[in-house]
Amino acid sequence: MLTGKIALVTGAGRGIGKAIAMDLAANHAFVIVNYNGSKDAAEQTVSEIKAAGGDAAAYQCNVSDFDSCGNMIGELIKEYKHIDILVNNAGITRDELLMRMKEEDFDAVIGTNLKGAFNTIRHMSRYFLKQRAGKIINISSVSGILGNAGQANYSASKAGVIGLTKAVARELAGRGINVNAVAPGFVETEMTDVLSDGVKEDLLKQIPLGRVGHTQDIAKAVTFLASPAADYITGQVLSVDGGMAI
Ligand code: NAP
């Protein structure tokens, strides 16, 4: 149970982030549903959380912008007094084979997926250090563990998230702050909707448990890492991928 805890989940209006927000709220955390462009979706997530008996608020911020992240976290701390859980979920893809990948597509993916996580952690850690407590959970990917053809930018960003998680876990452990990553496999969301049926079939063949992941599969792992049950776990990467990365 996360009663009395406040969680900030980035990119929580839809997809995996929405499921994470809903699950944290179902476990009694107050959830700040961050979004960038999808205002209606974020407000819908807040409504669904409230309809289920939880509590939440939506907040717009582009996580790839360092100063915007500082403003968001400063304003949230002013309003809510504390934040206890940070989930870096916001992410994008710009898939292309290396020889055709544009520089801006590399930069955009690194900027959101890796620098976005750095931006929120950098600003939030100030408060977590003062509190001498905090849980940070970064969403990586099987693509950052195994590498994936056509995703040099994405795989690099998600491998970077793992390095960031481990380095920051070492730096903040002395102050009671846990930093972990969750690495989903192939999960049905708008991000993977764009894949062709052929690619989806190939991916399915690579999953030992024989089914695609659901957003709730990822959310359950995040809630566990955010809970006191995971107080002695830090610097870890929890693969939630049906065995893809074995
Ligand atoms: P999705 O359905 O495409 O949702 C992406 C989310 O990220 C949206 O809520 C979006 O919000 C948000 N976002 C993107 N850029 C942002 C920015 N600059 N600032 C704030 N929010 C931003 O993707 P998903 O499948 O749920 O993926 C969620 C996370 O899981 C990502 O980190 C992804 O890399 C990771 N993941 C997904 C899979 C999979 O199979 N689906 C597998 C492994 C890892 P707006 O709409 O408001 O921009």
CSV table of C-alpha atoms and ligand atoms in Angstrom, one decimal:
chain,number,residue,atom,x,y,z
A,1,MET,CA,0.0,0.0,0.0
A,2,LEU,CA,1.2,3.5,-0.9
A,3,THR,CA,-1.1,5.5,1.3
A,4,GLY,CA,0.1,9.0,1.8
A,5,LYS,CA,2.7,8.7,-1.0
A,6,ILE,CA,2.7,11.1,-4.0
A,7,ALA,CA,4.0,9.7,-7.4
A,8,LEU,CA,4.9,11.6,-10.5
A,9,VAL,CA,4.6,9.5,-13.6
A,10,THR,CA,5.9,11.0,-16.9
A,11,GLY,CA,3.9,10.3,-20.1
A,12,ALA,CA,1.0,8.9,-18.1
A,13,GLY,CA,-1.9,9.9,-20.3
A,14,ARG,CA,-1.8,6.8,-22.4
A,15,GLY,CA,-0.1,3.4,-22.9
A,16,ILE,CA,2.1,1.9,-20.2
A,17,GLY,CA,2.3,5.2,-18.3
A,18,LYS,CA,-1.5,5.2,-17.9
A,19,ALA,CA,-1.5,1.7,-16.5
A,20,ILE,CA,1.3,2.6,-14.1
A,21,ALA,CA,-0.6,5.7,-12.9
A,22,MET,CA,-3.8,3.6,-12.5
A,23,ASP,CA,-2.0,0.9,-10.6
A,24,LEU,CA,-0.2,3.3,-8.2
A,25,ALA,CA,-3.5,5.0,-7.6
A,26,ALA,CA,-5.3,1.7,-7.0
A,27,ASN,CA,-2.6,1.2,-4.3
A,28,HIS,CA,-3.6,4.5,-2.7
A,29,ALA,CA,-0.8,6.8,-4.0
A,30,PHE,CA,-1.8,10.3,-5.2
A,31,VAL,CA,-0.6,10.4,-8.8
A,32,ILE,CA,0.5,13.3,-10.9
A,33,VAL,CA,-0.2,12.4,-14.5
A,34,ASN,CA,2.4,14.1,-16.6
A,35,TYR,CA,1.8,14.6,-20.3
A,36,ASN,CA,3.3,16.5,-23.2
A,37,GLY,CA,0.8,16.9,-26.0
A,38,SER,CA,-2.1,14.6,-25.0
A,39,LYS,CA,-4.0,16.8,-22.6
A,40,ASP,CA,-7.4,15.1,-23.2
A,41,ALA,CA,-5.9,11.6,-22.6
A,42,ALA,CA,-4.2,12.8,-19.4
A,43,GLU,CA,-7.5,14.3,-18.1
A,44,GLN,CA,-9.2,11.1,-19.0
A,45,THR,CA,-6.7,9.1,-17.0
A,46,VAL,CA,-7.3,11.4,-14.0
A,47,SER,CA,-11.1,10.9,-14.4
A,48,GLU,CA,-10.6,7.1,-14.5
A,49,ILE,CA,-8.5,7.1,-11.4
A,50,LYS,CA,-11.0,9.2,-9.5
A,51,ALA,CA,-13.9,7.0,-10.8
A,52,ALA,CA,-12.0,4.0,-9.4
A,53,GLY,CA,-11.8,5.8,-5.9
A,54,GLY,CA,-8.3,7.1,-6.2
A,55,ASP,CA,-6.9,10.7,-6.6
A,56,ALA,CA,-4.7,12.3,-9.2
A,57,ALA,CA,-4.0,15.5,-11.1
A,58,ALA,CA,-2.7,16.2,-14.6
A,59,TYR,CA,0.4,18.3,-15.4
A,60,GLN,CA,1.9,19.3,-18.7
A,61,CYS,CA,5.6,19.3,-19.3
A,62,ASN,CA,7.9,18.3,-22.1
A,63,VAL,CA,10.5,16.1,-20.2
A,64,SER,CA,13.1,16.7,-22.9
A,65,ASP,CA,13.4,20.3,-21.7
A,66,PHE,CA,15.7,20.6,-18.6
A,67,ASP,CA,14.2,23.9,-17.3
A,68,SER,CA,10.6,22.9,-17.9
A,69,CYS,CA,11.3,19.8,-15.7
A,70,GLY,CA,12.8,22.0,-13.0
A,71,ASN,CA,9.7,24.3,-13.1
A,72,MET,CA,7.3,21.3,-13.0
A,73,ILE,CA,9.0,19.7,-10.0
A,74,GLY,CA,9.4,23.0,-8.2
A,75,GLU,CA,5.7,23.8,-8.7
A,76,LEU,CA,4.6,20.3,-7.7
A,77,ILE,CA,6.6,20.4,-4.5
A,78,LYS,CA,5.2,23.9,-3.7
A,79,GLU,CA,1.7,22.6,-4.1
A,80,TYR,CA,1.9,19.1,-2.7
A,81,LYS,CA,4.8,19.6,-0.2
A,82,HIS,CA,6.5,16.3,-1.1
A,83,ILE,CA,6.9,13.7,-3.9
A,84,ASP,CA,7.9,10.2,-3.0
A,85,ILE,CA,8.0,8.2,-6.3
A,86,LEU,CA,9.3,9.3,-9.7
A,87,VAL,CA,8.5,7.1,-12.7
A,88,ASN,CA,10.3,8.0,-15.9
A,89,ASN,CA,8.1,6.4,-18.5
A,90,ALA,CA,7.9,9.1,-21.3
A,91,GLY,CA,9.4,7.7,-24.4
A,92,ILE,CA,9.3,7.9,-28.2
A,93,THR,CA,10.6,5.9,-31.2
A,94,ARG,CA,11.9,7.1,-34.6
A,95,ASP,CA,12.8,3.8,-36.1
A,96,GLU,CA,15.0,3.6,-39.1
A,97,LEU,CA,18.0,1.5,-40.3
A,98,LEU,CA,21.3,3.2,-39.3
A,99,MET,CA,22.3,4.2,-42.8
A,100,ARG,CA,19.1,6.1,-43.3
A,101,MET,CA,18.7,7.4,-39.8
A,102,LYS,CA,18.6,11.2,-39.6
A,103,GLU,CA,20.6,13.1,-37.0
A,104,GLU,CA,17.5,14.8,-35.7
A,105,ASP,CA,15.8,11.4,-35.2
A,106,PHE,CA,18.8,10.2,-33.2
A,107,ASP,CA,18.8,13.4,-31.1
A,108,ALA,CA,15.0,13.4,-30.5
A,109,VAL,CA,14.9,9.9,-29.2
A,110,ILE,CA,18.0,10.4,-26.9
A,111,GLY,CA,16.5,13.8,-25.9
A,112,THR,CA,13.2,12.3,-24.6
A,113,ASN,CA,14.1,8.8,-23.5
A,114,LEU,CA,17.5,9.4,-21.9
A,115,LYS,CA,17.9,13.1,-21.3
A,116,GLY,CA,14.3,13.3,-20.2
A,117,ALA,CA,15.0,10.8,-17.4
A,118,PHE,CA,18.2,12.7,-16.4
A,119,ASN,CA,16.2,16.0,-16.4
A,120,THR,CA,13.6,14.8,-13.9
A,121,ILE,CA,16.0,12.9,-11.8
A,122,ARG,CA,18.4,15.8,-11.6
A,123,HIS,CA,15.7,18.2,-10.3
A,124,MET,CA,13.9,15.6,-8.1
A,125,SER,CA,17.0,14.3,-6.4
A,126,ARG,CA,17.4,17.7,-4.6
A,127,TYR,CA,14.1,17.0,-2.8
A,128,PHE,CA,14.7,13.3,-2.4
A,129,LEU,CA,18.1,14.0,-0.8
A,130,LYS,CA,16.5,16.4,1.7
A,131,GLN,CA,13.7,13.9,2.5
A,132,ARG,CA,16.3,11.1,2.8
A,133,ALA,CA,13.8,9.0,0.9
A,134,GLY,CA,12.5,8.4,-2.6
A,135,LYS,CA,11.9,5.8,-5.2
A,136,ILE,CA,13.0,6.3,-8.8
A,137,ILE,CA,11.8,3.8,-11.5
A,138,ASN,CA,13.0,4.3,-15.0
A,139,ILE,CA,11.4,2.5,-17.9
A,140,SER,CA,14.1,1.0,-20.1
A,141,SER,CA,13.4,-1.7,-22.8
A,142,VAL,CA,14.5,-5.2,-24.0
A,143,SER,CA,15.8,-3.2,-26.9
A,144,GLY,CA,18.4,-1.5,-24.6
A,145,ILE,CA,19.5,-4.9,-23.4
A,146,LEU,CA,19.7,-6.9,-26.6
A,147,GLY,CA,19.9,-4.2,-29.2
A,148,ASN,CA,17.4,-4.1,-32.1
A,149,ALA,CA,18.0,-3.6,-35.8
A,150,GLY,CA,16.3,-0.4,-36.9
A,151,GLN,CA,16.5,1.1,-33.5
A,152,ALA,CA,20.0,2.4,-33.0
A,153,ASN,CA,18.7,5.6,-31.5
A,154,TYR,CA,16.1,3.8,-29.3
A,155,SER,CA,18.4,1.0,-28.2
A,156,ALA,CA,21.1,3.5,-27.3
A,157,SER,CA,18.7,5.6,-25.3
A,158,LYS,CA,17.3,2.6,-23.4
A,159,ALA,CA,20.8,1.2,-22.7
A,160,GLY,CA,21.7,4.7,-21.5
A,161,VAL,CA,18.8,4.6,-19.1
A,162,ILE,CA,20.2,1.4,-17.6
A,163,GLY,CA,23.6,3.1,-17.1
A,164,LEU,CA,21.9,6.2,-15.7
A,165,THR,CA,19.9,4.0,-13.3
A,166,LYS,CA,23.0,2.1,-12.0
A,167,ALA,CA,25.2,5.3,-11.6
A,168,VAL,CA,22.5,7.2,-9.8
A,169,ALA,CA,21.6,4.2,-7.6
A,170,ARG,CA,25.1,4.2,-6.3
A,171,GLU,CA,25.2,8.0,-5.8
A,172,LEU,CA,21.9,8.2,-3.9
A,173,ALA,CA,21.8,4.9,-1.9
A,174,GLY,CA,23.5,6.5,1.1
A,175,ARG,CA,20.4,8.7,1.6
A,176,GLY,CA,17.8,6.0,1.4
A,177,ILE,CA,16.9,6.5,-2.2
A,178,ASN,CA,16.2,3.5,-4.5
A,179,VAL,CA,16.8,3.7,-8.2
A,180,ASN,CA,15.7,0.8,-10.4
A,181,ALA,CA,14.7,0.2,-14.0
A,182,VAL,CA,12.0,-1.9,-15.6
A,183,ALA,CA,12.7,-3.3,-19.0
A,184,PRO,CA,9.5,-4.2,-20.9
A,185,GLY,CA,9.5,-6.5,-23.9
A,186,PHE,CA,6.8,-6.3,-26.5
A,187,VAL,CA,3.7,-4.6,-25.0
A,188,GLU,CA,0.6,-3.7,-26.9
A,189,THR,CA,0.3,0.1,-27.0
A,190,GLU,CA,0.1,2.9,-29.6
A,191,MET,CA,3.9,2.7,-29.8
A,192,THR,CA,3.8,-0.9,-31.1
A,193,ASP,CA,0.5,-0.5,-33.1
A,194,VAL,CA,2.5,0.9,-35.9
A,195,LEU,CA,4.5,-2.3,-36.4
A,196,SER,CA,3.5,-4.4,-39.4
A,197,ASP,CA,1.8,-7.8,-38.8
A,198,GLY,CA,4.9,-9.6,-40.0
A,199,VAL,CA,7.1,-7.8,-37.4
A,200,LYS,CA,4.6,-8.5,-34.7
A,201,GLU,CA,4.5,-12.2,-35.6
A,202,ASP,CA,8.3,-12.3,-35.5
A,203,LEU,CA,8.4,-10.6,-32.1
A,204,LEU,CA,5.8,-13.1,-30.7
A,205,LYS,CA,8.0,-16.0,-31.7
A,206,GLN,CA,10.8,-14.5,-29.6
A,207,ILE,CA,8.7,-14.5,-26.4
A,208,PRO,CA,9.1,-17.8,-24.4
A,209,LEU,CA,5.9,-17.2,-22.4
A,210,GLY,CA,4.1,-17.1,-25.8
A,211,ARG,CA,2.1,-13.9,-25.5
A,212,VAL,CA,2.6,-10.2,-25.9
A,213,GLY,CA,2.8,-8.1,-22.7
A,214,HIS,CA,-0.1,-6.1,-21.4
A,215,THR,CA,0.4,-2.6,-19.9
A,216,GLN,CA,-0.7,-4.0,-16.5
A,217,ASP,CA,2.2,-6.4,-16.5
A,218,ILE,CA,4.6,-3.5,-16.5
A,219,ALA,CA,2.5,-1.5,-14.0
A,220,LYS,CA,2.6,-4.3,-11.4
A,221,ALA,CA,6.4,-4.4,-11.5
A,222,VAL,CA,6.6,-0.6,-11.1
A,223,THR,CA,4.2,-0.7,-8.2
A,224,PHE,CA,6.3,-3.4,-6.5
A,225,LEU,CA,9.5,-1.3,-7.0
A,226,ALA,CA,7.8,1.8,-5.6
A,227,SER,CA,6.6,-0.1,-2.5
A,228,PRO,CA,8.3,-0.8,0.8
A,229,ALA,CA,8.6,-4.4,-0.3
A,230,ALA,CA,11.4,-3.3,-2.5
A,231,ASP,CA,13.3,-1.2,0.1
A,232,TYR,CA,16.4,-3.4,-0.2
A,233,ILE,CA,16.5,-3.4,-4.0
A,234,THR,CA,18.5,-0.7,-5.9
A,235,GLY,CA,20.4,-0.4,-9.1
A,236,GLN,CA,18.5,-3.3,-10.7
A,237,VAL,CA,16.9,-3.9,-14.1
A,238,LEU,CA,13.8,-5.9,-13.8
A,239,SER,CA,12.9,-7.4,-17.2
A,240,VAL,CA,9.1,-7.8,-17.7
A,241,ASP,CA,9.2,-9.4,-21.2
A,242,GLY,CA,7.8,-12.9,-21.1
A,243,GLY,CA,11.4,-14.1,-21.2
A,244,MET,CA,12.6,-12.3,-24.4
A,245,ALA,CA,15.9,-11.3,-22.9
A,246,ILE,CA,16.8,-14.6,-21.3
B,1,NAP,P1,3.1,5.3,-26.1
B,1,NAP,O1,1.8,4.6,-26.0
B,1,NAP,O2,3.6,5.8,-27.4
B,1,NAP,O3,3.1,6.5,-25.0
B,1,NAP,C1,4.2,7.3,-24.9
B,1,NAP,C2,4.0,8.3,-23.8
B,1,NAP,O4,5.1,9.1,-23.6
B,1,NAP,C3,2.8,9.2,-24.0
B,1,NAP,O5,2.0,9.3,-22.8
B,1,NAP,C4,3.4,10.5,-24.3
B,1,NAP,O6,2.7,11.6,-23.9
B,1,NAP,C5,4.7,10.4,-23.5
B,1,NAP,N1,5.7,11.4,-24.0
B,1,NAP,C6,6.4,11.3,-25.2
B,1,NAP,N2,7.3,12.3,-25.3
B,1,NAP,C7,7.1,13.1,-24.2
B,1,NAP,C8,7.7,14.2,-23.7
B,1,NAP,N3,8.7,14.9,-24.4
B,1,NAP,N4,7.4,14.7,-22.5
B,1,NAP,C9,6.4,14.1,-21.8
B,1,NAP,N5,5.8,13.0,-22.2
B,1,NAP,C10,6.2,12.5,-23.4
B,1,NAP,O7,4.3,4.4,-25.6
B,1,NAP,P2,4.3,3.2,-24.6
B,1,NAP,O8,4.3,1.9,-25.3
B,1,NAP,O9,3.2,3.3,-23.5
B,1,NAP,O10,5.7,3.4,-23.9
B,1,NAP,C11,5.9,3.9,-22.6
B,1,NAP,C12,7.4,3.6,-22.2
B,1,NAP,O11,7.6,2.2,-22.2
B,1,NAP,C13,8.4,4.3,-23.1
B,1,NAP,O12,9.5,4.7,-22.4
B,1,NAP,C14,8.8,3.1,-24.1
B,1,NAP,O13,10.0,3.3,-24.6
B,1,NAP,C15,8.8,2.0,-23.1
B,1,NAP,N6,8.6,0.7,-23.7
B,1,NAP,C16,7.5,0.3,-24.4
B,1,NAP,C17,7.5,-0.9,-25.0
B,1,NAP,C18,6.3,-1.4,-25.8
B,1,NAP,O14,6.3,-2.5,-26.4
B,1,NAP,N7,5.2,-0.7,-25.9
B,1,NAP,C19,8.5,-1.8,-24.8
B,1,NAP,C20,9.6,-1.5,-24.1
B,1,NAP,C21,9.7,-0.2,-23.5
B,1,NAP,P3,2.0,12.7,-25.0
B,1,NAP,O15,1.1,11.9,-25.8
B,1,NAP,O16,1.4,13.7,-24.1
B,1,NAP,O17,3.2,13.3,-25.7
